[in-house]
Structure formats: C-alpha cells, structure tokens
Amino acid sequence: HTIVIDPAIISEDGQVLVTEEVYNSLSSKLYPLATIITPNPYELELLAGVEVRDEDALVSAAKKLSIDGMT
C-alpha cells in the first residue's frame, strides 16, 4: 500500500498551524507510516532541519528527509 501524507503543519505563507505537541505526535506516530510526504517549502525546512532558499537546497533537504526519515 502507498500512504501519502500532506503534513499541513505550516501554511504556504509560513504560519504555524499546529501546536508543538501535535507536531511531535505527528512526527513520531503518523509520518513514519508514510510512503510519500508532500511538504511545502516551510514544512520541508522544519522536517529536514535545513533552510530551503534555492533549488539545490530544496533537493538536498528532500534527500535528507528521504534518507533520515521522520524519526
């Protein structure tokens, strides 16, 4: 089965949409189940732990998220 998750934790304009408790719960329980995660650039920065300011950084962050996973 393929499980696709759109994080919906930060809006397209950078507004945080969830509490830290909710984020931690999603990160530890839901995201590890995903086959594909579709974060926006702000969410990708948070999930991968790196700044995304250009295309190279975007690719690097996506690879880091893919390799490191969500835990």
CSV table of C-alpha atoms in Angstrom, one decimal:
chain,number,residue,atom,x,y,z
A,1,HIS,CA,0.0,0.0,0.0
A,2,THR,CA,1.0,3.6,-0.7
A,3,ILE,CA,0.4,6.1,2.1
A,4,VAL,CA,0.6,9.7,1.1
A,5,ILE,CA,0.7,12.4,3.8
A,6,ASP,CA,0.4,16.1,3.3
A,7,PRO,CA,1.8,17.5,6.6
A,8,ALA,CA,-0.4,20.6,6.8
A,9,ILE,CA,1.6,21.9,9.8
A,10,ILE,CA,2.7,25.3,8.2
A,11,SER,CA,0.7,27.3,5.8
A,12,GLU,CA,2.1,28.5,2.4
A,13,ASP,CA,2.7,31.9,3.9
A,14,GLY,CA,4.7,30.4,6.8
A,15,GLN,CA,2.0,30.5,9.6
A,16,VAL,CA,2.4,27.6,12.0
A,17,LEU,CA,-0.9,25.6,12.1
A,18,VAL,CA,-0.3,23.1,14.9
A,19,THR,CA,1.0,23.1,18.5
A,20,GLU,CA,4.4,21.6,19.3
A,21,GLU,CA,2.5,18.7,21.0
A,22,VAL,CA,0.6,17.9,17.8
A,23,TYR,CA,3.7,18.2,15.7
A,24,ASN,CA,5.6,15.8,18.0
A,25,SER,CA,2.8,13.3,17.9
A,26,LEU,CA,2.5,13.5,14.0
A,27,SER,CA,6.3,13.2,13.7
A,28,SER,CA,6.6,10.1,16.0
A,29,LYS,CA,3.4,8.3,15.1
A,30,LEU,CA,2.0,9.2,11.7
A,31,TYR,CA,4.8,10.4,9.5
A,32,PRO,CA,6.9,7.1,9.9
A,33,LEU,CA,4.0,5.3,8.3
A,34,ALA,CA,4.1,7.4,5.1
A,35,THR,CA,5.4,6.1,1.8
A,36,ILE,CA,5.3,9.7,0.4
A,37,ILE,CA,5.2,13.0,2.3
A,38,THR,CA,4.3,16.2,0.4
A,39,PRO,CA,5.5,19.1,2.4
A,40,ASN,CA,5.5,22.7,1.3
A,41,PRO,CA,8.9,24.5,1.5
A,42,TYR,CA,8.3,25.7,5.1
A,43,GLU,CA,7.3,22.2,6.2
A,44,LEU,CA,10.3,20.7,4.4
A,45,GLU,CA,12.6,23.1,6.3
A,46,LEU,CA,11.1,22.0,9.6
A,47,LEU,CA,11.0,18.3,8.8
A,48,ALA,CA,14.5,18.1,7.3
A,49,GLY,CA,16.1,20.6,9.7
A,50,VAL,CA,17.7,22.7,7.0
A,51,GLU,CA,17.0,26.0,5.2
A,52,VAL,CA,15.5,25.8,1.8
A,53,ARG,CA,16.4,29.0,-0.1
A,54,ASP,CA,17.1,27.7,-3.6
A,55,GLU,CA,16.6,24.7,-5.8
A,56,ASP,CA,19.8,23.0,-4.7
A,57,ALA,CA,18.8,23.4,-1.1
A,58,LEU,CA,15.3,22.0,-1.9
A,59,VAL,CA,16.8,18.9,-3.5
A,60,SER,CA,19.3,18.5,-0.6
A,61,ALA,CA,16.5,18.8,2.0
A,62,ALA,CA,14.3,16.3,0.2
A,63,LYS,CA,17.1,13.8,0.1
A,64,LYS,CA,17.9,14.3,3.7
A,65,LEU,CA,14.3,13.7,4.7
A,66,SER,CA,14.2,10.6,2.5
A,67,ILE,CA,17.4,9.2,3.9
A,68,ASP,CA,16.9,10.2,7.6
A,69,GLY,CA,13.2,9.5,7.6
A,70,MET,CA,10.8,11.1,10.1
A,71,THR,CA,12.2,9.8,13.3
